[in-house]
Amino acid sequence: MNRPTAASDPDRATPMMAQYIEIKAANPDCLLFYRMGDFYELFFDDAEVASRALGITLTKRGKHFGNDIPMCGVPVHAADQYLQKLIALGHRVAVCEQTEDPAEARKRGAKALVRRDVVRLVTPGTLTEDALLSPGRNNYLAALARSRGGDGGDDYALAWIDISTGEFRLAASTAERFAADLARIAPSEVIVSDAVFADPALKPLWLGLDAAVTPLSAAFFDGSTAGERLAAYFGVLSLDAFGAFSRVELSAAAAALAYVEKTQIKERPPLSPPIAEAAGEAMVIDAATRANLELAVSVSGSRRGSLIDTVDHTVTSVGARLLARRIAGPSTDLAVIGRRLDAVEWMLDDMGRTGAIRDQLAAAPDIARSLSRLSLNRGSPRDLAAIRDGLRAASALGAAIGGAGDPPSTEIANAAATLAETPGDLVDALAAGLADDLPHLKRDGGFVRPGYDRDLDEARRLRDESRRVIAGLQATYAAETDLRTLRIKHNNVLGYFIEVGAGSADRLMTAPLNARFIHRQTLASAVRFTTSELADLEAKIAGAGERALALELAAFDALAARVIAASATIRSVADALAVLDVTAAFAVLADKEGYCRPSIDGSLAFTVRGGRHSVVEQAMRASAAGPFVANDCDLGPPAGENAGRIWLVTGPNMAGKSTFLRQNALIAILAQAGSYVPAKSAVIGVVDRLFSRVGAADDLARGRSTFMVEMIETAAILNQAGPHSLVILDEIGRGTATFDGLSIAWAAIEHLHEVNRSRALFATHYHELTALAHRLARLDNVTVRVKEWKGDVVFLHEIVCGTADRSYGIQVARLAGLPAVVVERARAVLHQLEETDRKSPVDTLVDDLPLFSTAQTGASAEPETDAVADMIDGIAPDELTPREALEALYRLKTARAAKRE
Ligand code: ADP
Ligand code: MG
């Protein structure tokens, strides 16, 4: 209803509205921030949307076709904070600036409109301001390209860019894997072609992504022109220098670049040439596994309590970002992993030296992001200072490491060599040019060091001298007029003026003083005047001030240009700082937490001795919740076999099954990320894909039943896992009726064992599954030990061979505070059920199923435990109240009766 239509009757729109409507029409999918003086104003529907989203007042400005125009505005100086809110809510914003001086416009006539243009589209994937970014996280824009294959299937490729750091990467992918690749990159925004976006098969993926998905016309992805477009951006004749790319990779890369150009309008962020990642370079971890293992965010949705949060001891933002990338995409390359671990070991060899390195690192600001802002013409004097301080810290660090006693590992030596190339002359130039105290905005001036530019010093001297003369004038005027309260003041509207109290004004407005003092303004309590002398001085100050600012801005541009010219070097210095920071941080982690160096090879081994869960261990220590019990895990192939084992973990609720499962997955991730691991020792055959699923996870947000989700996820594992994969299945099959669930879990284990042949940990409450160990050679039963104590269950959190004798559900329920009568009743029902079950044991099922025709019937032949005797053992008469004693008696009678049946 409020949507403006310029075409229908342009004559009736004011010229400004006509300009607004034209610009808005060109950016229909964005909220338009239309610059008016010191504000960005939003009109029509945009105003309504933004005022609601930002909680700011909706007002009106003028009329359009007789209707009020809804309007709201945000001050320019606070725009970042409003932008951040809008972007977080999923909006896109077009920033429209005045592109000429209002004085220029006036030359075209008194009513001429100032030219305006959109200078930038602000979208989630193309942010550069610190206020809009998290320091420790990359902010990626990812382009997903698809090329339709014949019957060979489709090809996919991903290109991703962080314009705030200049990183540009690219990787081939597949229909089966690209979702996991996207989950690893964790972009804030994904661009796809309209056709890919509309593909019904991919719709659920877009909904599930924690990113804005932006569909674009096919032209962005045009593979036939992609190579040329890329070469043009980087100013090279041929892309060969960067490596060989497939057509679909080129198409993704060119689309990402085109989108950067579209959103940045005229500015060109200096991107590194695209680096192609080889397929399989990183461990494949899909989104569900990441969420389940709480790698980057905990189940509560915050970073706190995630693996990254727990192991991150970095002291710089570049380091924090690299650490997050390494954990998100652990390497599968033995040489890379080995180099990273060597580097950590070097740091650990001398923690004193490592501490000194970290002190120097901590002095280095985020030069990658400052460089990007300077290149996009959004830099401030503080960004120049950040480059100065960062490079200075880098070269000191390079020298310190180069001079260190024992020979550094390859990775450290490479980083130190890069730091040694830090351009010292650039640091000197910045140090000479920048003042000690720097303003936030360059337009405020005052950031060039005195003595740096002689013309600037002269202009400043003129300006300051006139200011001093003005200060002297006050004394002169006060004496002349005999008004001791006369003051010379300044504000933005009047400039300099003379102010006297209302009662004294008459004297200045009558002869002879009125010849000198010119009235300007009358307020309730004061009257303001000027003099021609004051006006002259003011003009001088303004002129000198303007000239000083112009000179400062020129100095800024010259320094920024030098920084930009050194982009490639600065970026590699930033990368080297990041490597040192992450390596030192891993050393600190290992040192503090007692982690060990894992041994990684190409085998199918998975032998962890004394393993712990990084996050649970630290959380338990923080809350003084007792020691974390370390556990072993061995999933390597048994003698004579050529595939890893499956451990079937049974045990009561709360025993520690889930913790055990996850800790082993996290150990694999940390090891391949290049970190030491929470264990006494660990030998791990490189894991190519990691899967982790929990039964009955709630996913109502996506409108699927929990059981459906569980099955979709399990299907993905059974379709994709291979012999080098590690699979964690936690209580799969819980979300449906018992027999369904049991059957599905049963079949899934068989499939994992026979077809996927993966190393796997499978936690279950279906005790019946333990019978499978008789038949499946590489399946071992383990259980979490518990001890019964006075009818209660005590969790020992210790994994041992064997099967749980029962589930202790009722004891756990009792611990949880279920009313005693309910607990009693449940016990009676359980006895009844167990009796019925004993008459048709599942073990006969094992015999009946074809695959298990030779299964032993040993399980049912095991000596039955005497429940009554156990219960008597559990009673401590001295500690019972009379009532508890009576309850115990009843319990014994019921148990005895059940046994006799
Ligand atoms: P399950 O999956 O068997 O129900 P969890 O793995 O969820 O059990 O563990 C339940 C609780 O037991 C955890 O929250 C933790 O406090 C504690 N816990 C688990 N494993 C250990 C351990 N190895 N050492 C000490 N406490 C543990
Ligand atoms: Mg559990």
Tab-separated table of C-alpha atoms in Angstrom, residues 313-722:
chain	number	residue	atom	x	y	z
A	313	HIS	CA	44.217	-20.023	24.382
A	314	THR	CA	45.144	-17.705	21.519
A	315	VAL	CA	46.004	-14.088	22.265
A	316	THR	CA	45.270	-12.532	18.856
A	317	SER	CA	42.189	-12.367	16.653
A	318	VAL	CA	44.034	-13.755	13.626
A	319	GLY	CA	45.101	-16.658	15.832
A	320	ALA	CA	41.608	-17.249	17.169
A	321	ARG	CA	40.274	-17.366	13.611
A	322	LEU	CA	42.931	-19.842	12.495
A	323	LEU	CA	42.322	-22.051	15.519
A	324	ALA	CA	38.597	-22.090	14.765
A	325	ARG	CA	39.342	-23.043	11.138
A	326	ARG	CA	41.690	-25.840	12.168
A	327	ILE	CA	39.174	-27.354	14.565
A	328	ALA	CA	36.392	-26.930	12.029
A	329	GLY	CA	38.432	-28.676	9.345
A	330	PRO	CA	41.033	-31.002	10.854
A	331	SER	CA	43.624	-32.096	8.328
A	332	THR	CA	43.858	-35.549	6.819
A	333	ASP	CA	47.382	-34.943	5.539
A	334	LEU	CA	49.937	-36.790	7.664
A	335	ALA	CA	52.748	-34.414	6.710
A	336	VAL	CA	50.710	-31.339	7.636
A	337	ILE	CA	49.583	-32.836	10.944
A	338	GLY	CA	53.130	-33.920	11.750
A	339	ARG	CA	54.510	-30.425	11.058
A	340	ARG	CA	51.905	-28.826	13.286
A	341	LEU	CA	52.606	-31.244	16.126
A	342	ASP	CA	56.365	-30.718	15.759
A	343	ALA	CA	55.765	-27.003	16.119
A	344	VAL	CA	53.699	-27.483	19.274
A	345	GLU	CA	56.460	-29.680	20.659
A	346	TRP	CA	59.025	-26.949	19.956
A	347	MET	CA	56.871	-24.476	21.876
A	348	LEU	CA	56.507	-26.958	24.736
A	349	ASP	CA	60.251	-27.498	24.917
A	350	ASP	CA	60.701	-24.076	26.433
A	351	MET	CA	57.537	-22.626	27.911
A	352	GLY	CA	59.453	-19.567	29.107
A	353	ARG	CA	60.312	-18.734	25.516
A	354	THR	CA	56.736	-19.511	24.483
A	355	GLY	CA	55.473	-17.104	27.127
A	356	ALA	CA	57.710	-14.384	25.694
A	357	ILE	CA	56.456	-15.119	22.181
A	358	ARG	CA	52.881	-14.831	23.402
A	359	ASP	CA	53.602	-11.494	25.052
A	360	GLN	CA	54.833	-10.160	21.750
A	361	LEU	CA	51.884	-11.659	19.885
A	362	ALA	CA	49.477	-10.012	22.287
A	363	ALA	CA	50.872	-6.630	21.244
A	364	ALA	CA	49.885	-7.212	17.612
A	365	PRO	CA	46.477	-5.795	16.627
A	366	ASP	CA	44.276	-7.348	13.930
A	367	ILE	CA	46.278	-6.190	10.909
A	368	ALA	CA	44.313	-8.346	8.473
A	369	ARG	CA	41.045	-6.554	9.141
A	370	SER	CA	42.639	-3.109	9.328
A	371	LEU	CA	44.270	-3.733	5.961
A	372	SER	CA	40.942	-4.691	4.459
A	373	ARG	CA	39.205	-1.578	5.766
A	374	LEU	CA	42.004	0.662	4.503
A	375	SER	CA	41.759	-0.953	1.079
A	376	LEU	CA	38.012	-0.425	0.972
A	377	ASN	CA	38.444	3.232	1.875
A	378	ARG	CA	36.748	2.649	5.213
A	379	GLY	CA	39.905	2.824	7.267
A	380	SER	CA	40.536	5.115	10.204
A	381	PRO	CA	43.759	6.532	11.650
A	382	ARG	CA	43.553	3.722	14.194
A	383	ASP	CA	43.739	1.177	11.375
A	384	LEU	CA	47.008	2.750	10.247
A	385	ALA	CA	48.239	2.552	13.829
A	386	ALA	CA	47.162	-1.101	13.998
A	387	ILE	CA	49.308	-1.852	10.947
A	388	ARG	CA	52.222	0.026	12.498
A	389	ASP	CA	51.974	-1.817	15.824
A	390	GLY	CA	51.241	-5.187	14.241
A	391	LEU	CA	54.197	-5.019	11.879
A	392	ARG	CA	56.449	-3.771	14.640
A	393	ALA	CA	55.503	-6.694	16.896
A	394	ALA	CA	55.921	-9.048	13.941
A	395	SER	CA	59.466	-8.020	13.149
A	396	ALA	CA	60.502	-8.148	16.819
A	397	LEU	CA	59.041	-11.628	16.988
A	398	GLY	CA	60.777	-12.723	13.803
A	399	ALA	CA	64.121	-11.578	15.179
A	400	ALA	CA	63.518	-13.220	18.565
A	401	ILE	CA	62.638	-16.594	17.066
A	402	GLY	CA	65.420	-16.421	14.507
A	403	GLY	CA	67.861	-15.897	17.376
A	404	ALA	CA	66.367	-18.641	19.557
A	405	GLY	CA	68.751	-21.361	20.692
A	406	ASP	CA	67.464	-24.665	19.394
A	407	PRO	CA	66.515	-24.931	15.731
A	408	PRO	CA	62.804	-24.283	15.288
A	409	SER	CA	60.539	-26.825	13.613
A	410	THR	CA	59.752	-26.288	9.921
A	411	GLU	CA	56.445	-24.607	10.608
A	412	ILE	CA	57.961	-22.175	13.124
A	413	ALA	CA	60.975	-21.529	10.911
A	414	ASN	CA	58.699	-20.681	7.977
A	415	ALA	CA	56.661	-18.306	10.095
A	416	ALA	CA	59.786	-16.644	11.472
A	417	ALA	CA	61.181	-16.222	7.945
A	418	THR	CA	57.990	-14.465	6.885
A	419	LEU	CA	58.108	-12.182	9.902
A	420	ALA	CA	61.706	-11.332	9.124
A	421	GLU	CA	60.511	-9.854	5.825
A	422	THR	CA	58.277	-7.340	7.570
A	423	PRO	CA	58.727	-4.039	5.703
A	424	GLY	CA	60.575	-1.921	8.248
A	425	ASP	CA	60.417	1.245	6.155
A	426	LEU	CA	56.629	1.107	6.198
A	427	VAL	CA	56.656	0.842	9.982
A	428	ASP	CA	59.010	3.843	10.133
A	429	ALA	CA	56.816	5.891	7.810
A	430	LEU	CA	53.709	5.136	9.857
A	431	ALA	CA	55.524	5.862	13.100
A	432	ALA	CA	56.753	9.199	11.737
A	433	GLY	CA	53.347	10.201	10.385
A	434	LEU	CA	50.928	9.184	13.120
A	435	ALA	CA	50.372	11.167	16.304
A	436	ASP	CA	50.331	9.527	19.723
A	437	ASP	CA	46.621	9.946	20.378
A	438	LEU	CA	44.409	9.039	17.462
A	439	PRO	CA	40.794	9.933	16.754
A	440	HIS	CA	38.285	7.306	15.621
A	441	LEU	CA	37.426	9.080	12.403
A	442	LYS	CA	39.817	10.610	9.957
A	443	ARG	CA	37.381	13.433	9.229
A	444	ASP	CA	38.029	14.754	12.756
A	445	GLY	CA	41.701	15.384	11.904
A	446	GLY	CA	44.416	15.701	14.518
A	447	PHE	CA	46.114	12.394	13.783
A	448	VAL	CA	49.229	13.515	11.923
A	449	ARG	CA	52.279	13.893	14.123
A	450	PRO	CA	53.548	17.504	14.501
A	451	GLY	CA	56.755	17.955	12.522
A	452	TYR	CA	55.727	15.445	9.842
A	453	ASP	CA	54.462	17.923	7.249
A	454	ARG	CA	55.683	21.506	7.260
A	455	ASP	CA	52.620	22.930	5.478
A	456	LEU	CA	50.364	21.197	7.924
A	457	ASP	CA	52.296	22.572	10.872
A	458	GLU	CA	51.964	26.067	9.404
A	459	ALA	CA	48.208	25.756	8.902
A	460	ARG	CA	47.777	24.429	12.422
A	461	ARG	CA	49.873	27.263	13.820
A	462	LEU	CA	47.695	29.840	12.075
A	463	ARG	CA	44.565	28.176	13.328
A	464	ASP	CA	45.814	27.899	16.898
A	465	GLU	CA	47.240	31.389	16.953
A	466	SER	CA	43.939	32.870	15.886
A	467	ARG	CA	42.299	30.867	18.630
A	468	ARG	CA	44.683	32.429	21.100
A	469	VAL	CA	43.931	35.886	19.722
A	470	ILE	CA	40.245	35.214	20.237
A	471	ALA	CA	40.868	34.187	23.814
A	472	GLY	CA	42.730	37.501	24.266
A	473	LEU	CA	39.852	39.414	22.722
A	474	GLN	CA	37.571	38.399	25.528
A	475	ALA	CA	39.720	40.285	28.007
A	476	THR	CA	39.886	43.333	25.712
A	477	TYR	CA	36.093	43.419	25.179
A	478	ALA	CA	35.374	42.912	28.839
A	479	ALA	CA	37.573	45.871	29.720
A	480	GLU	CA	36.141	48.072	26.935
A	481	THR	CA	32.543	47.395	27.847
A	482	ASP	CA	33.179	47.167	31.526
A	483	LEU	CA	31.238	43.895	31.604
A	484	ARG	CA	33.188	41.335	33.551
A	485	THR	CA	30.809	38.534	32.683
A	486	LEU	CA	31.300	38.965	28.930
A	487	ARG	CA	32.385	35.707	27.334
A	488	ILE	CA	33.445	34.559	23.870
A	489	LYS	CA	31.952	31.170	23.103
A	490	HIS	CA	31.577	28.818	20.182
A	491	ASN	CA	28.881	26.576	18.887
A	492	ASN	CA	28.220	24.786	15.612
A	493	VAL	CA	25.359	27.017	14.527
A	494	LEU	CA	26.712	30.494	15.239
A	495	GLY	CA	30.419	29.784	15.265
A	496	TYR	CA	32.209	32.226	17.607
A	497	PHE	CA	30.049	34.771	19.397
A	498	ILE	CA	30.135	37.152	22.329
A	499	GLU	CA	27.686	36.432	25.108
A	500	VAL	CA	26.491	38.707	27.877
A	501	GLY	CA	23.741	38.355	30.463
A	502	ALA	CA	20.268	39.612	29.431
A	503	GLY	CA	20.508	42.538	31.847
A	504	SER	CA	23.727	43.870	30.333
A	505	ALA	CA	22.695	43.590	26.692
A	506	ASP	CA	21.234	47.095	26.480
A	507	ARG	CA	24.630	48.629	26.883
A	508	LEU	CA	25.950	46.879	23.792
A	509	MET	CA	22.836	47.731	21.787
A	510	THR	CA	23.078	51.454	22.338
A	511	ALA	CA	25.652	54.003	21.171
A	512	PRO	CA	28.568	54.031	21.156
A	513	LEU	CA	29.037	50.312	21.651
A	514	ASN	CA	26.344	49.340	19.140
A	515	ALA	CA	28.627	50.509	16.354
A	516	ARG	CA	30.983	47.732	17.226
A	517	PHE	CA	28.797	44.948	18.610
A	518	ILE	CA	26.360	43.410	16.174
A	519	HIS	CA	23.375	41.636	17.670
A	520	ARG	CA	22.922	37.991	16.663
A	521	GLN	CA	20.586	36.191	19.011
A	522	THR	CA	18.495	36.783	22.116
A	523	LEU	CA	17.897	33.984	24.550
A	524	ALA	CA	15.953	34.015	27.817
A	525	SER	CA	18.967	34.704	29.963
A	526	ALA	CA	21.616	35.827	27.527
A	527	VAL	CA	22.142	37.864	24.400
A	528	ARG	CA	24.734	37.109	21.752
A	529	PHE	CA	26.770	39.457	19.570
A	530	THR	CA	29.580	39.444	17.115
A	531	THR	CA	32.093	41.953	15.801
A	532	SER	CA	33.747	42.244	12.414
A	533	GLU	CA	37.051	41.516	14.107
A	534	LEU	CA	35.696	38.272	15.515
A	535	ALA	CA	34.165	37.326	12.174
A	536	ASP	CA	37.512	37.883	10.417
A	537	LEU	CA	39.361	35.777	12.936
A	538	GLU	CA	36.775	33.105	12.630
A	539	ALA	CA	37.160	32.997	8.872
A	540	LYS	CA	40.917	32.722	9.312
A	541	ILE	CA	40.508	29.867	11.751
A	542	ALA	CA	38.079	28.110	9.466
A	543	GLY	CA	40.356	28.559	6.473
A	544	ALA	CA	43.404	27.345	8.328
A	545	GLY	CA	41.417	24.499	9.846
A	546	GLU	CA	40.115	23.415	6.463
A	547	ARG	CA	43.553	23.550	4.984
A	548	ALA	CA	44.991	21.586	7.898
A	549	LEU	CA	42.337	18.909	7.527
A	550	ALA	CA	42.895	18.684	3.780
A	551	LEU	CA	46.609	18.214	4.387
A	552	GLU	CA	45.943	15.589	7.030
A	553	LEU	CA	43.624	13.677	4.730
A	554	ALA	CA	46.251	13.797	2.006
A	555	ALA	CA	48.827	12.443	4.450
A	556	PHE	CA	46.361	9.717	5.424
A	557	ASP	CA	45.805	8.714	1.818
A	558	ALA	CA	49.533	8.618	1.143
A	559	LEU	CA	50.176	6.388	4.149
A	560	ALA	CA	47.184	4.186	3.324
A	561	ALA	CA	48.462	3.832	-0.236
A	562	ARG	CA	51.789	2.585	1.073
A	563	VAL	CA	50.028	0.093	3.291
A	564	ILE	CA	47.848	-1.129	0.430
A	565	ALA	CA	50.881	-1.488	-1.819
A	566	ALA	CA	52.287	-3.893	0.777
A	567	SER	CA	49.012	-5.883	1.027
A	568	ALA	CA	50.443	-9.239	0.062
A	569	THR	CA	53.294	-8.975	2.563
A	570	ILE	CA	51.029	-7.760	5.341
A	571	ARG	CA	48.657	-10.632	4.698
A	572	SER	CA	51.427	-13.203	4.925
A	573	VAL	CA	52.725	-11.564	8.097
A	574	ALA	CA	49.197	-11.871	9.530
A	575	ASP	CA	49.109	-15.540	8.541
A	576	ALA	CA	52.492	-16.170	10.164
A	577	LEU	CA	51.361	-14.461	13.380
A	578	ALA	CA	48.271	-16.646	13.346
A	579	VAL	CA	50.329	-19.828	12.980
A	580	LEU	CA	52.604	-18.852	15.868
A	581	ASP	CA	49.665	-17.890	18.031
A	582	VAL	CA	47.758	-21.128	17.433
A	583	THR	CA	50.878	-23.219	17.974
A	584	ALA	CA	51.755	-21.436	21.212
A	585	ALA	CA	48.118	-21.697	22.317
A	586	PHE	CA	48.109	-25.465	21.744
A	587	ALA	CA	51.320	-25.684	23.760
A	588	VAL	CA	49.746	-23.765	26.627
A	589	LEU	CA	46.721	-26.040	26.462
A	590	ALA	CA	48.859	-29.174	26.508
A	591	ASP	CA	50.971	-27.834	29.332
A	592	LYS	CA	48.089	-26.694	31.514
A	593	GLU	CA	45.815	-29.642	30.935
A	594	GLY	CA	48.350	-32.432	30.690
A	595	TYR	CA	47.643	-33.406	27.092
A	596	CYS	CA	49.920	-35.771	25.152
A	597	ARG	CA	51.256	-35.742	21.626
A	598	PRO	CA	49.162	-38.109	19.531
A	599	SER	CA	50.757	-40.391	17.016
A	600	ILE	CA	48.964	-40.207	13.699
A	601	ASP	CA	49.518	-42.663	10.863
A	602	GLY	CA	47.786	-44.108	7.843
A	603	SER	CA	46.618	-47.273	9.601
A	604	LEU	CA	43.202	-48.165	10.981
A	605	ALA	CA	44.410	-47.887	14.574
A	606	PHE	CA	42.470	-46.052	17.239
A	607	THR	CA	44.108	-46.732	20.556
A	608	VAL	CA	43.572	-44.156	23.253
A	609	ARG	CA	44.926	-44.761	26.732
A	610	GLY	CA	43.529	-42.728	29.564
A	611	GLY	CA	41.390	-40.518	27.352
A	612	ARG	CA	39.345	-37.616	28.724
A	613	HIS	CA	36.694	-35.226	27.492
A	614	SER	CA	38.254	-31.741	27.173
A	615	VAL	CA	35.076	-29.835	27.902
A	616	VAL	CA	33.528	-32.057	30.586
A	617	GLU	CA	36.857	-32.355	32.381
A	618	GLN	CA	37.349	-28.587	32.551
A	619	ALA	CA	33.736	-27.966	33.516
A	620	MET	CA	33.957	-30.533	36.315
A	621	ARG	CA	37.123	-28.939	37.603
A	622	ALA	CA	35.570	-25.497	37.507
A	623	SER	CA	32.624	-26.669	39.593
A	624	ALA	CA	34.799	-28.863	41.844
A	625	ALA	CA	32.665	-31.830	40.818
A	626	GLY	CA	35.260	-34.482	41.484
A	627	PRO	CA	37.859	-35.962	39.183
A	628	PHE	CA	37.125	-36.945	35.621
A	629	VAL	CA	37.655	-40.667	35.180
A	630	ALA	CA	39.979	-41.400	32.263
A	631	ASN	CA	39.110	-44.263	29.934
A	632	ASP	CA	40.782	-46.371	27.280
A	633	CYS	CA	39.410	-47.013	23.838
A	634	ASP	CA	40.659	-49.446	21.218
A	635	LEU	CA	38.948	-49.590	17.878
A	636	GLY	CA	41.900	-50.891	15.868
A	637	PRO	CA	41.515	-54.095	13.826
A	638	PRO	CA	41.733	-57.314	15.838
A	639	ALA	CA	44.587	-59.648	14.872
A	640	GLY	CA	44.100	-61.041	11.415
A	641	GLU	CA	41.353	-58.552	10.478
A	642	ASN	CA	41.619	-55.634	8.078
A	643	ALA	CA	38.933	-53.367	9.457
A	644	GLY	CA	38.459	-51.579	12.757
A	645	ARG	CA	36.214	-52.570	15.611
A	646	ILE	CA	32.828	-51.545	16.831
A	647	TRP	CA	32.460	-51.055	20.548
A	648	LEU	CA	28.943	-51.575	21.795
A	649	VAL	CA	28.648	-49.518	24.970
A	650	THR	CA	25.897	-50.440	27.408
A	651	GLY	CA	25.284	-49.111	30.861
A	652	PRO	CA	22.668	-47.216	32.809
A	653	ASN	CA	21.625	-43.690	32.123
A	654	MET	CA	24.042	-41.126	33.516
A	655	ALA	CA	26.856	-43.650	33.603
A	656	GLY	CA	28.957	-41.682	31.116
A	657	LYS	CA	28.294	-43.405	27.786
A	658	SER	CA	27.705	-40.253	25.771
A	659	THR	CA	30.690	-38.553	27.323
A	660	PHE	CA	32.921	-41.497	26.436
A	661	LEU	CA	31.702	-41.590	22.850
A	662	ARG	CA	32.207	-37.895	22.281
A	663	GLN	CA	35.569	-37.686	23.975
A	664	ASN	CA	37.009	-40.106	21.446
A	665	ALA	CA	35.588	-38.149	18.527
A	666	LEU	CA	37.024	-34.940	19.997
A	667	ILE	CA	40.408	-36.577	20.473
A	668	ALA	CA	40.476	-37.449	16.772
A	669	ILE	CA	39.530	-33.870	15.857
A	670	LEU	CA	42.101	-32.260	18.139
A	671	ALA	CA	44.831	-34.633	16.967
A	672	GLN	CA	44.236	-33.939	13.295
A	673	ALA	CA	43.858	-30.219	13.962
A	674	GLY	CA	47.476	-30.395	15.143
A	675	SER	CA	46.844	-30.227	18.871
A	676	TYR	CA	47.935	-32.471	21.681
A	677	VAL	CA	45.075	-34.533	23.089
A	678	PRO	CA	43.555	-35.209	26.515
A	679	ALA	CA	44.980	-38.709	27.022
A	680	LYS	CA	48.001	-40.597	28.301
A	681	SER	CA	48.709	-41.808	24.795
A	682	ALA	CA	46.874	-41.956	21.509
A	683	VAL	CA	47.636	-43.780	18.265
A	684	ILE	CA	45.212	-42.822	15.553
A	685	GLY	CA	44.999	-43.950	11.956
A	686	VAL	CA	43.923	-40.802	10.140
A	687	VAL	CA	40.142	-40.341	10.167
A	688	ASP	CA	38.753	-39.229	6.806
A	689	ARG	CA	35.151	-38.703	7.884
A	690	LEU	CA	33.645	-38.336	11.259
A	691	PHE	CA	29.997	-38.997	12.029
A	692	SER	CA	28.216	-38.490	15.275
A	693	ARG	CA	24.505	-38.932	15.938
A	694	VAL	CA	22.314	-38.982	18.977
A	695	GLY	CA	18.945	-40.634	19.012
A	696	ALA	CA	15.816	-38.545	19.370
A	697	ALA	CA	17.378	-35.139	19.064
A	698	ASP	CA	14.686	-32.534	18.873
A	699	ASP	CA	14.402	-30.764	15.595
A	700	LEU	CA	10.956	-29.286	15.663
A	701	ALA	CA	12.291	-26.085	14.126
A	702	ARG	CA	12.687	-27.782	10.803
A	703	GLY	CA	9.302	-29.411	11.099
A	704	ARG	CA	10.495	-32.969	11.034
A	705	SER	CA	9.668	-35.549	13.607
A	706	THR	CA	12.606	-36.367	15.794
A	707	PHE	CA	12.516	-39.954	14.716
A	708	MET	CA	12.537	-38.955	11.073
A	709	VAL	CA	15.590	-36.777	11.692
A	710	GLU	CA	17.311	-39.606	13.467
A	711	MET	CA	16.676	-41.938	10.560
A	712	ILE	CA	17.716	-39.414	7.898
A	713	GLU	CA	20.962	-38.884	9.764
A	714	THR	CA	21.558	-42.569	10.303
A	715	ALA	CA	20.897	-43.173	6.619
A	716	ALA	CA	23.559	-40.620	5.741
A	717	ILE	CA	26.095	-42.474	7.848
A	718	LEU	CA	25.267	-45.909	6.504
A	719	ASN	CA	25.487	-44.527	2.976
A	720	GLN	CA	28.727	-42.607	3.424
A	721	ALA	CA	30.978	-44.039	6.119
A	722	GLY	CA	33.996	-46.064	5.043
